Amino acid sequence: MFKLQLKLALRHLYRHRSFTFINLTGLSLGLAAFIYVLILVSHETRFDNFYPDGNRIYRVSSTLENGDKRMSSGYCNAPAGPALTAEIPGIESFCRVSAENQQKMRVGTDIITTARFRYADKNFFDFFGFKMIQGDSGRVLDQPGSIVLSRAEAIRIFASKNPIGQVIKTPEGMEFEVTGVAENPPANTHLVFDAVASYLTLENRPGIYLGWDGGLTFLTYIRLGSAIDPVSLAQKFPAFLEEKINKKYRSAGWEMSLGLQPIRDIHLNSHLDYDCPTNRSKSNLLIITTIAFLILILAIINYINLSTAIAFTRVRETGMRKIMGAAGSQIRTQILAESVVLSLIAGLVSIILLLIFYPMLNLFTRSDFTLKDSPLLIAAISILAALLTGFTAGFGPAWMLGRQKAMAGIQNTIMGRRRRFFRNGLVSFQFFTAVVLISTLILIQKQNSFVSQMDLGFDRHSVGSLNVSKGFDLKDAGLVTDELKKIPEIAEVSVSSEMPGAGVTSNGYSLEGKENIELIRTIYTDENFLNCYGIRLRKGRDFRGTTASDASGFIVNQALVEFAGWTDPIGKRITRNQPFEVIGVVDDFHFSSLYDPVTPLIISVNPRSDSWSYYFVNIRFNTGDMAGLLNKVRAVWEKTMPDQLFEFQFLDDYLSTSYQSLGQNQKMISLFSLLAVLIAAIGLFGLSAFITVSRRKEIGVRKVNGATSGQIMVLLNYRMVRWVLIGFIIACPVANYVMDRWLQSFAYKTGIAWWIFLVSGAMVLVIGVLTVFWESYRSARRNPVETLRYE
Amino acid sequence: MIQTIELTKVFRTDEVETTALNKVSLWIKKGEFAAIMGPSGCGKSTLLTLLGLLDNPTSGQLIFDGKEVSKYSEKQRTLLRKSNIGFVFQSFNLIDELNVFENIELPLLYQKVPVANRKKMTEEVMERMSISHRRKHFPQQLSGGQQQRVAICRAVVGNPLLILADEPTGNLDSANGEDVMNLLKQLNSEGTSIVMVTHSPKDASYAGRIIKLFDGHLVAETE
């Protein structure tokens, strides 16, 4: 029986090829999206699950509080790890790891960038169980200047040469000796690395402060003894911190606390202000999963709609089977077999699609798993998803045809009103989904263009920056800036510690009228900064150059004035080591991400300090010939700074790329939404084709009785338009809600305009009419004799 | 073998009530070949569907092989039908996805006949009806006459007590029609009871008895 049913199912699918093709396309795309997201979710939920004794490893997180201000971080002060281990019983060992940073390296004459460079304690490889290919895991990081490369990085840098013992220099003048090669870290770790250098290197490096005052700079992991309860252990932290730092912090109004996070919770459940860039929010996963489900549901609806539409052509066949003695269950099994076979084929196609497209999807979803990671799991997920889809899709049609009376075999009864209502309801649901998704897509575009055209408060179009990776002092800076100023296409040159738009670091200051020390963003620069970036001064004056008043004066932004509650800001005092005076106030400008509102900012020049490092040379230009400009700037750079890399970036380009990465989630959502709309359109096309075929006789009769082709077209399209409208009306409030929720994540947001609904409704209507049009046109034009001959 | 006592069938829709069959009483004997005749809409096909246990009467009794079955559920009727009654239709009603062999084999499959027997029985009936050479063909590849031949094979493969034929020659040319009638006659002579609905007096002449219906009433019976 099974063999026969399989054979019958295959023959049925072959006979109704167009039906099969439409369903196969929809189901394959739907399943591919669904399986991809399932794999993604399973990958994300299996993050950090492979460390030896991983259930005993915790990350020490830190929180700084000052009144109602709170800042949480996954990073800790450098001494926290060793001090905790030494002083609190129950902690077996610790390991500190720095954030992953880009690091330029000079290998021979080449300069390459290692994307994920970290410093870590010498037990890093043993603590986390990362496998070594060359070198002794316990000893590879036990010397200052030792470095371990990942396998991929070793091959990239040294090709087939043995990397052990090779020396790598950095543009900043550091030297590392390769002491080991580690297996590439698995994709499901937040501790990704291309190169790991020894922590001891930092201890010997001038200008690096690794004490309690050195800031929150290290991810600190501890392994607890096997019977230790983390909650009771953490109760000892306050007393511990009191001794180490809180006494000192409290005098400035701050208080620090530490917490323990199970290492497996970091990836999805850690939402600290400063955390690992690989972390993902659960809500984000939920959105993608929801859309993937929607896509699959749309594909299943296509199947149900087409199967029930086609079912009336099968009423005679199933009735006939019943006359031959088939039971309802046998008919149902047969219909289910068809949908399951089709789904399994779709599952196969979707795996092929995934194999081709998953690297592209991974770019969209910021994931780096490979399908090779767990082929069995993927096969199991695919088969299960396909079976589930097959049963869900086939259930309705099977139930419907299984119920059919044997009499139907002779009478060939056509389906009733209720069934048609059900089908039309499903079509409305598809339109509903399409309207919601398209409105959201339009809104995402609107928000993106709003952000990219927003007045940032500085000139982004005619400024570029040279990045000085080593940093230089004012004396060195003068060598370059004096030469650059001689280029006629350059209107202004300014050096600065930070570049607007890229984020700015904070220092603690005491503001006049405020009791506590406040963490305030600070840009160190020179007197040309405002002019160079076109930042508008609203009160007071700009810096004048190397006068004494500049050195003891600050320019602040309007946000700081409002924060401090000053009505007359000029002359107010800000203290850090020494008192400074506010000499000017600038309009707020967006020095960090547009996700965040503009916070208080201090702009400082420190002309008397020779030791301060500047990292950017900013150039304001007045030419459209970028290539010519670049050549001249490069010539000056190579002459004055021969040992420094030439890295020039136009501000416009930089901001565009940084907004692009902000938009990555939106891109992913857009991609999946488009897929959903496509699947709905495919289904509608198939459905309209079958409906038109089923109304052939009616059309023929109408034409014989004098209906024109136009009238027939109206007749065939009218119903579709009605269902689009119903879907549209229900979709509007839902879309409004979804869009409103989405916009809430932005500090600066565009508005939800009425035309978004109108455009998405119109688009869906056009998609609907276009898909129905061709079939209805063909039917309307057909000679009625041809259609009536069937009867 | 089949007896109907005041068999009545009324079809109701929201607005209309149609009495398709009005108190029809008749008796079909074992081994009989009966033809039901009458103008369009007189209730011939309705009578056939009731005799074939495809539908229940509105009132009256239907006695099949000694059992009163008029109140049987669809499931009970299916059970009784599948081993006792074979059907032949005007429009053949073969299943397009199945080839000749599989179409004929289908009733045996639903009767859960073991594979070896099924194959043997199907082969035998194909041989008998001279359609073996078309065993791998699909309905669309056959002429009307051949399709009806396959349909007859399908109707008789399970050795039913009764064959019900609804205008079996209606879609065939005269040569093929005659061929089909000869087949039915042959089956009847081998012992199978046959009830056939027809418009054609010529076809009816093959039958041993003609039952005439008019407006749902039994109006005449001729031997």
XYZ file of C-alpha atoms in Angstrom, chain A residues 63-701:
639
model
C 28.545 48.022 37.516
C 29.323 51.623 38.349
C 26.600 53.649 40.002
C 26.310 57.316 40.768
C 22.895 58.379 41.995
C 20.473 57.517 39.234
C 23.260 56.939 36.732
C 24.292 53.388 36.141
C 26.812 51.877 33.796
C 27.236 48.130 33.473
C 30.070 46.357 31.782
C 31.258 42.864 30.935
C 34.771 44.139 31.605
C 36.622 44.435 34.900
C 39.645 46.197 36.302
C 42.828 44.284 35.539
C 43.675 43.268 39.156
C 40.171 41.936 39.892
C 40.836 38.407 38.601
C 44.021 37.611 40.556
C 42.826 39.437 43.688
C 39.478 37.594 43.757
C 41.225 34.257 43.293
C 43.765 34.983 46.011
C 41.363 36.385 48.577
C 38.025 34.627 48.148
C 38.071 30.903 48.851
C 36.243 28.729 46.346
C 37.688 30.283 43.195
C 40.001 27.776 41.534
C 41.503 29.920 38.834
C 40.989 32.986 36.686
C 41.736 34.137 33.168
C 41.687 37.667 31.802
C 41.102 38.419 28.144
C 41.144 41.829 26.487
C 38.486 43.029 24.054
C 38.969 41.956 20.449
C 40.656 44.760 18.584
C 42.025 45.298 15.124
C 45.786 45.277 15.117
C 48.052 46.237 12.253
C 51.099 44.067 11.863
C 54.207 44.446 9.816
C 55.372 41.156 8.393
C 58.543 41.723 6.379
C 57.612 44.640 4.147
C 53.864 43.905 4.186
C 51.381 45.463 6.550
C 48.379 43.356 7.373
C 45.492 43.833 9.726
C 44.570 41.146 12.199
C 40.887 41.582 12.774
C 40.506 39.975 16.187
C 43.553 40.550 18.317
C 43.455 39.934 22.060
C 45.704 39.880 25.075
C 45.144 37.058 27.543
C 46.598 35.430 30.623
C 49.027 32.577 30.083
C 46.457 29.894 31.005
C 44.039 31.064 28.253
C 44.253 27.919 26.116
C 44.016 25.491 29.030
C 41.303 27.460 30.831
C 38.978 27.492 27.818
C 40.188 24.268 26.237
C 41.036 25.822 22.859
C 43.127 23.249 21.009
C 46.734 23.885 20.064
C 48.248 22.729 16.801
C 51.805 23.838 17.584
C 53.217 24.815 20.939
C 52.572 23.773 24.525
C 49.261 25.250 25.634
C 50.555 25.926 29.140
C 53.667 27.774 28.018
C 52.896 29.592 24.774
C 51.858 32.796 26.572
C 54.252 32.742 29.506
C 56.675 35.357 28.181
C 56.212 39.033 27.402
C 55.928 39.493 23.638
C 54.754 35.964 22.922
C 51.853 35.528 20.555
C 49.716 32.616 19.378
C 48.005 32.734 15.999
C 44.917 30.873 14.931
C 45.477 28.314 12.207
C 43.783 30.500 9.592
C 45.759 33.575 10.605
C 49.044 31.633 10.600
C 48.335 30.427 7.078
C 47.262 33.897 5.968
C 50.435 35.527 7.271
C 53.076 32.861 6.780
C 51.546 30.591 4.144
C 53.445 27.327 4.250
C 56.334 28.693 6.305
C 56.616 27.429 9.889
C 55.331 30.354 11.957
C 56.984 29.303 15.231
C 59.787 31.704 16.135
C 58.786 34.279 13.516
C 58.784 37.883 14.662
C 55.851 40.212 14.017
C 56.190 43.974 14.462
C 53.404 46.486 14.844
C 53.368 50.045 13.485
C 53.298 51.184 17.113
C 56.729 49.636 17.518
C 55.883 46.484 19.478
C 57.472 43.135 18.677
C 55.893 39.717 19.079
C 57.382 36.278 18.660
C 55.055 33.532 17.490
C 55.152 30.759 20.095
C 52.178 28.677 19.046
C 49.411 28.021 16.571
C 45.915 27.258 17.850
C 43.056 25.565 16.070
C 40.581 28.160 14.748
C 38.138 28.975 17.535
C 34.717 27.408 16.982
C 32.012 29.666 15.605
C 29.983 29.399 18.798
C 32.313 31.200 21.170
C 32.172 34.849 22.185
C 35.945 34.610 22.717
C 36.775 34.674 19.017
C 40.392 35.396 18.141
C 42.833 35.496 15.261
C 45.799 36.227 17.487
C 46.297 36.102 21.242
C 49.273 37.897 22.782
C 50.480 37.354 26.328
C 49.122 39.554 29.106
C 52.708 39.904 30.369
C 53.446 42.008 27.275
C 51.191 44.711 28.690
C 52.901 44.657 32.075
C 56.126 45.678 30.406
C 54.608 48.306 28.158
C 55.018 51.989 29.052
C 51.835 54.022 29.337
C 49.661 51.021 30.228
C 48.245 51.123 33.709
C 47.018 47.796 35.064
C 45.991 48.845 38.585
C 42.536 49.260 40.074
C 42.439 52.763 38.607
C 43.185 51.533 35.108
C 39.557 51.273 33.994
C 37.316 48.396 33.067
C 39.476 46.799 30.414
C 39.494 43.010 30.805
C 36.927 40.289 30.382
C 37.607 38.381 33.597
C 36.607 34.746 33.971
C 36.808 32.651 37.088
C 36.359 28.926 37.577
C 34.650 27.958 40.827
C 35.347 24.833 42.841
C 32.947 22.015 42.100
C 30.635 22.481 45.104
C 30.708 26.262 45.246
C 27.474 28.206 45.032
C 27.996 31.341 42.911
C 25.289 33.280 44.744
C 26.849 32.895 48.165
C 30.298 33.514 46.677
C 29.106 36.805 45.190
C 27.953 37.937 48.616
C 31.609 38.353 49.486
C 32.209 40.829 46.666
C 31.022 44.045 48.401
C 33.464 43.680 51.288
C 36.213 42.781 48.839
C 35.532 45.837 46.679
C 35.260 48.149 49.645
C 38.922 47.539 50.360
C 40.085 47.617 46.793
C 38.374 50.601 45.267
C 35.021 51.677 46.635
C 36.457 53.778 49.436
C 38.193 55.823 46.812
C 35.303 55.846 44.349
C 32.772 56.888 46.952
C 34.584 60.148 47.574
C 33.698 61.013 43.981
C 30.113 59.781 44.354
C 30.636 56.476 42.557
C 30.211 52.948 43.768
C 31.280 49.780 42.043
C 29.736 46.348 42.321
C 30.621 42.993 40.752
C 28.406 40.201 39.521
C 28.824 36.680 38.184
C 27.435 35.586 34.807
C 27.488 31.906 33.814
C 29.646 31.819 30.689
C 26.864 30.114 28.706
C 24.517 33.010 29.428
C 26.748 35.694 27.994
C 25.781 35.400 24.340
C 22.003 35.772 24.590
C 21.266 36.884 28.122
C 23.842 39.540 28.847
C 22.630 43.035 28.085
C 25.298 45.158 29.681
C 26.137 48.635 28.426
C 29.598 47.464 27.424
C 29.736 43.907 26.228
C 31.040 41.541 23.584
C 30.207 42.594 20.026
C 29.179 39.044 19.113
C 26.357 39.109 21.650
C 22.860 38.994 20.309
C 19.584 39.906 21.848
C 16.924 37.289 22.318
C 14.297 39.675 20.984
C 16.200 39.965 17.737
C 16.230 36.194 17.397
C 12.541 36.208 18.178
C 11.794 38.670 15.368
C 13.694 36.588 12.810
C 12.079 33.401 14.065
C 8.642 34.991 13.808
C 9.254 36.117 10.251
C 10.623 32.683 9.335
C 7.501 31.079 10.756
C 5.388 33.557 8.807
C 7.201 32.684 5.608
C 6.620 29.000 6.176
C 2.984 29.621 7.077
C 2.530 31.634 3.878
C 4.009 28.757 1.898
C 1.746 26.303 3.697
C -1.259 28.532 3.020
C -0.312 28.498 -0.648
C -0.337 24.743 -0.537
C -3.654 24.544 1.291
C -5.260 27.083 -1.019
C -4.027 25.439 -4.167
C -4.865 21.947 -2.940
C -8.394 22.875 -1.940
C -8.788 24.771 -5.210
C -7.606 21.791 -7.153
C -9.580 19.454 -4.912
C -12.768 19.995 -6.809
C -11.121 18.456 -9.826
C -10.388 15.463 -7.632
C -13.801 15.032 -6.135
C -14.724 12.551 -8.838
C -11.483 10.651 -8.374
C -11.765 10.344 -4.599
C -15.460 9.526 -4.867
C -14.579 6.811 -7.334
C -12.108 5.358 -4.879
C -14.792 5.322 -2.259
C -17.125 3.514 -4.631
C -14.330 0.977 -5.118
C -14.339 0.472 -1.368
C -11.757 2.925 -0.057
C -12.299 4.104 3.512
C -12.024 7.813 4.408
C -8.771 7.107 6.186
C -7.291 5.577 3.040
C -8.183 8.674 1.038
C -6.722 10.888 3.740
C -3.523 8.874 3.812
C -3.256 9.253 0.066
C -3.699 13.034 0.131
C -1.310 13.346 3.066
C 1.213 11.191 1.224
C 1.120 13.685 -1.632
C 1.810 16.675 0.582
C 4.479 14.844 2.578
C 6.240 13.675 -0.580
C 6.105 17.208 -1.963
C 7.427 18.642 1.294
C 10.259 16.153 1.417
C 11.228 17.110 -2.120
C 10.960 20.761 -1.064
C 13.132 19.946 1.946
C 15.757 18.545 -0.383
C 15.591 21.589 -2.658
C 15.776 23.874 0.355
C 18.955 22.174 1.555
C 20.484 22.711 -1.875
C 19.361 26.367 -1.722
C 20.858 26.680 1.746
C 24.157 25.145 0.703
C 24.370 27.762 -2.038
C 23.044 30.788 -0.180
C 23.855 30.366 3.496
C 27.153 32.265 3.373
C 25.183 35.229 1.985
C 22.497 34.831 4.633
C 25.208 34.648 7.282
C 26.430 38.058 6.164
C 22.935 39.410 6.705
C 22.492 37.770 10.074
C 26.048 38.433 11.309
C 26.545 34.728 11.898
C 29.524 32.630 11.036
C 28.363 29.062 11.482
C 28.960 26.627 8.675
C 26.589 23.871 7.668
C 29.488 21.465 8.154
C 29.440 22.158 11.902
C 26.678 19.682 12.594
C 25.412 17.905 9.478
C 23.352 15.382 11.451
C 21.506 18.067 13.333
C 20.844 19.959 10.123
C 19.597 16.810 8.390
C 17.339 16.083 11.359
C 16.019 19.651 11.459
C 15.357 19.624 7.714
C 13.565 16.284 7.702
C 11.483 17.204 10.738
C 10.593 20.613 9.331
C 9.675 19.064 5.976
C 7.532 16.362 7.578
C 5.812 18.852 9.816
C 5.139 21.115 6.847
C 3.856 18.204 4.817
C 1.419 17.118 7.502
C 0.268 20.658 8.283
C -0.229 21.509 4.622
C -1.885 18.231 3.741
C -4.163 17.982 6.735
C -6.866 20.350 5.484
C -7.188 18.962 1.964
C -6.965 15.387 3.290
C -9.682 16.012 5.807
C -11.851 17.678 3.195
C -11.516 14.980 0.563
C -11.624 12.156 3.110
C -15.041 13.335 4.224
C -16.365 13.343 0.697
C -19.241 10.927 0.154
C -18.942 8.186 -2.423
C -21.851 9.798 -4.270
C -19.565 12.699 -5.120
C -17.819 10.342 -7.508
C -20.869 10.370 -9.688
C -22.280 13.788 -8.985
C -18.928 15.626 -9.024
C -20.191 18.099 -6.458
C -18.383 21.387 -6.311
C -17.249 22.726 -2.999
C -19.571 24.741 -0.804
C -19.630 28.331 0.331
C -17.968 27.693 3.651
C -14.904 26.201 2.088
C -14.608 29.092 -0.321
C -14.879 31.472 2.588
C -12.073 29.625 4.360
C -9.870 29.850 1.304
C -10.587 33.515 0.782
C -9.878 34.107 4.460
C -6.460 32.561 3.966
C -5.855 34.791 0.947
C -6.800 37.787 3.063
C -4.331 36.639 5.684
C -1.606 36.558 3.051
C -2.444 40.088 1.962
C -2.572 41.130 5.574
C 0.928 39.744 6.162
C 2.181 41.324 2.962
C 0.823 44.763 3.923
C 2.377 44.584 7.396
C 5.735 43.474 6.027
C 5.810 45.979 3.166
C 4.842 48.877 5.467
C 7.623 47.878 7.816
C 10.057 47.676 4.904
C 9.054 51.157 3.724
C 9.454 52.478 7.245
C 12.921 50.941 7.541
C 13.893 52.689 4.314
C 12.356 55.927 5.528
C 14.244 55.707 8.806
C 17.502 54.939 6.993
C 17.155 57.898 4.699
C 16.135 60.069 7.640
C 19.292 59.069 9.461
C 21.572 59.473 6.467
C 20.180 62.926 5.684
C 19.987 64.080 9.253
C 21.857 67.246 10.150
C 24.614 65.825 12.308
C 25.645 69.250 13.514
C 28.920 69.086 11.595
C 29.944 69.088 7.972
C 30.279 65.522 6.801
C 30.754 66.195 3.111
C 34.012 68.126 2.880
C 36.038 66.630 5.714
C 38.370 63.667 5.812
C 40.669 62.245 8.442
C 44.105 60.686 8.564
C 44.319 57.987 11.201
C 47.565 57.990 13.167
C 47.561 54.497 14.627
C 50.576 55.113 16.849
C 49.323 58.499 17.969
C 51.614 61.550 18.016
C 52.213 64.607 20.129
C 51.693 68.210 19.121
C 55.291 68.657 18.008
C 55.049 65.770 15.539
C 51.598 66.900 14.576
C 52.934 70.331 13.710
C 55.316 68.794 11.154
C 52.396 67.364 9.265
C 49.813 70.092 9.712
C 52.162 72.880 8.638
C 52.900 71.037 5.395
C 49.256 70.127 4.798
C 48.164 73.737 5.209
C 50.327 74.628 2.224
C 48.106 72.567 -0.086
C 45.719 75.070 -1.694
C 42.799 72.626 -1.819
C 42.920 72.311 1.956
C 40.946 74.953 3.836
C 41.665 73.853 7.387
C 43.654 71.237 9.298
C 43.061 70.131 12.878
C 44.382 67.312 15.038
C 42.145 65.538 17.505
C 41.971 62.586 19.835
C 38.652 61.437 18.365
C 36.703 61.665 15.152
C 33.093 62.878 15.372
C 30.626 60.148 14.531
C 32.918 57.411 15.816
C 32.241 57.700 19.533
C 34.258 59.496 22.186
C 35.816 58.322 25.464
C 34.858 59.698 28.883
C 36.681 61.265 31.820
C 35.485 62.156 35.291
C 34.804 65.873 35.908
C 33.297 67.938 38.641
C 30.799 70.486 37.257
C 30.009 73.742 39.038
C 26.739 73.310 40.905
C 26.913 69.494 40.822
C 28.058 67.484 43.814
C 29.257 64.289 42.218
C 32.000 63.548 39.779
C 30.415 63.069 36.352
C 31.692 60.929 33.503
C 31.751 63.231 30.500
C 32.861 62.588 26.933
C 35.945 64.565 25.983
C 37.606 65.414 22.697
C 41.196 66.691 22.864
C 42.018 68.818 19.896
C 43.376 72.194 18.790
C 41.989 75.636 18.068
C 41.022 74.754 14.491
C 38.621 71.941 15.326
C 35.297 73.833 15.226
C 36.203 75.542 11.989
C 37.436 72.322 10.417
C 34.230 70.406 11.131
C 31.890 73.374 10.704
C 30.561 73.020 14.234
C 28.413 76.033 15.172
C 29.381 78.132 18.192
C 26.283 79.464 19.963
C 27.815 81.339 22.898
C 31.215 82.631 23.992
C 34.288 82.215 21.836
C 36.388 79.613 20.036
C 39.925 78.696 21.139
C 42.452 81.300 20.022
C 45.619 79.291 19.729
C 48.424 78.905 22.189
C 47.253 81.463 24.700
C 47.071 80.648 28.381
C 43.304 81.141 28.426
C 42.872 78.301 25.913
C 44.800 75.925 28.114
C 42.565 76.549 31.084
C 39.348 76.860 29.069
C 36.838 74.315 27.825
C 34.252 74.525 25.107
C 31.169 72.489 25.978
C 28.086 71.434 24.063
C 24.533 72.588 24.712
C 23.655 69.159 26.188
C 26.224 69.729 28.931
C 24.822 73.177 29.684
C 21.350 71.676 30.044
C 22.671 68.768 32.091
C 24.466 71.123 34.505
C 21.425 73.361 34.660
C 23.412 76.508 33.865
C 21.528 79.533 32.615
C 24.662 81.516 31.919
C 27.312 78.918 31.053
C 30.199 81.205 30.099
C 32.688 81.385 32.951
C 31.340 78.331 34.803
C 33.958 76.061 36.351
C 34.708 72.457 35.486
C 37.350 70.716 37.568
C 39.641 67.810 36.745
C 42.968 67.939 38.633
C 42.794 71.710 38.094
C 39.934 74.143 37.496
C 38.899 74.958 33.913
C 36.547 77.678 32.741
C 33.824 77.369 30.120
C 34.762 79.789 27.327
C 32.270 78.726 24.673
C 29.181 76.644 23.981
C 28.581 74.812 20.697
C 25.372 73.464 19.193
C 24.897 69.762 19.865
C 26.455 67.563 17.218
C 26.276 63.800 16.866
C 29.689 62.621 17.949
C 28.504 59.042 18.511
C 25.899 56.654 17.154
C 22.472 57.872 16.146
C 21.035 55.130 18.303
C 22.044 57.298 21.281
C 20.921 60.787 22.127
C 23.618 63.486 22.233
C 25.252 63.449 25.660
C 27.297 66.198 27.387
C 30.675 66.833 25.767
C 33.828 68.756 26.581
C 36.200 70.000 23.904
C 39.631 70.715 25.270
C 42.939 71.957 23.875
C 46.014 71.220 25.907
C 48.755 73.050 24.096
C 51.252 72.867 26.915
C 51.155 69.119 27.204
C 53.748 67.493 24.978
C 52.915 63.982 26.017
C 49.269 63.917 24.907
C 48.613 61.725 21.905
C 46.460 62.696 18.974
C 45.128 60.023 16.676
C 43.458 61.961 13.891
C 44.545 64.647 11.471
C 41.341 66.185 10.146
C 41.303 68.005 6.836
C 38.639 70.322 5.483
C 38.915 70.536 1.706
C 37.441 72.792 -0.931
C 37.858 70.711 -4.078
C 35.884 68.046 -5.889
C 39.023 66.349 -7.182
C 39.381 63.727 -4.476
C 42.045 61.704 -6.267
C 44.240 64.752 -6.768
C 43.756 65.796 -3.169
C 44.599 62.326 -1.886
C 47.820 62.239 -3.891
C 48.982 65.546 -2.436
C 48.090 64.530 1.113
C 49.841 61.213 0.664
C 52.992 62.939 -0.598
C 53.103 65.184 2.482
C 52.445 62.215 4.770
C 55.151 60.063 3.293
C 57.617 62.899 3.519
C 56.871 63.902 7.118
C 55.823 60.593 8.653
C 57.785 57.956 6.730
C 57.291 55.213 9.312
C 53.521 55.682 9.661
C 50.821 54.010 7.595
C 48.820 56.265 5.325
C 45.179 55.736 6.278
C 42.826 58.374 4.967
C 39.090 58.228 5.238
C 36.428 60.605 3.976
C 34.000 61.301 6.785
C 31.037 60.717 4.487
C 32.287 57.228 3.585
C 33.031 56.401 7.176
C 29.594 57.442 8.399
C 27.856 55.582 5.586
C 29.671 52.359 6.457
C 28.961 52.726 10.134
C 25.254 53.302 9.465
C 25.302 50.307 7.185
C 26.448 48.081 9.990
C 23.776 49.553 12.209
C 21.315 48.618 9.525
C 22.413 44.983 9.336
C 19.481 43.717 11.373
C 17.124 45.755 9.249
C 18.656 44.292 6.124
C 18.072 40.815 7.397
C 14.490 41.614 8.308
C 13.994 43.245 4.900
C 15.378 40.219 3.092
C 13.099 37.811 4.898
C 10.110 40.125 4.447
C 10.685 40.321 0.704
C 10.837 36.565 0.588
C 7.506 36.395 2.399
C 5.871 38.780 -0.060
C 7.294 36.813 -2.976
C 5.888 33.560 -1.646
C 2.480 35.135 -1.099
C 2.524 36.434 -4.683
C 3.482 33.033 -6.084
C 0.611 31.450 -4.187
C -1.850 34.046 -5.363
C -0.782 33.488 -8.934
C -1.381 29.773 -8.663
C -4.679 30.241 -6.897
C -5.993 32.713 -9.439
C -5.047 30.334 -12.221
C -6.999 27.504 -10.669
C -9.973 29.647 -9.751
C -10.150 30.948 -13.290
C -9.983 27.425 -14.632
C -12.752 26.378 -12.280
C -14.934 29.227 -13.519
C -14.359 28.464 -17.177
C -17.875 27.243 -17.720
C -19.384 30.246 -16.007
C -17.227 32.551 -18.107
C -18.280 30.698 -21.243
C -21.952 31.002 -20.357
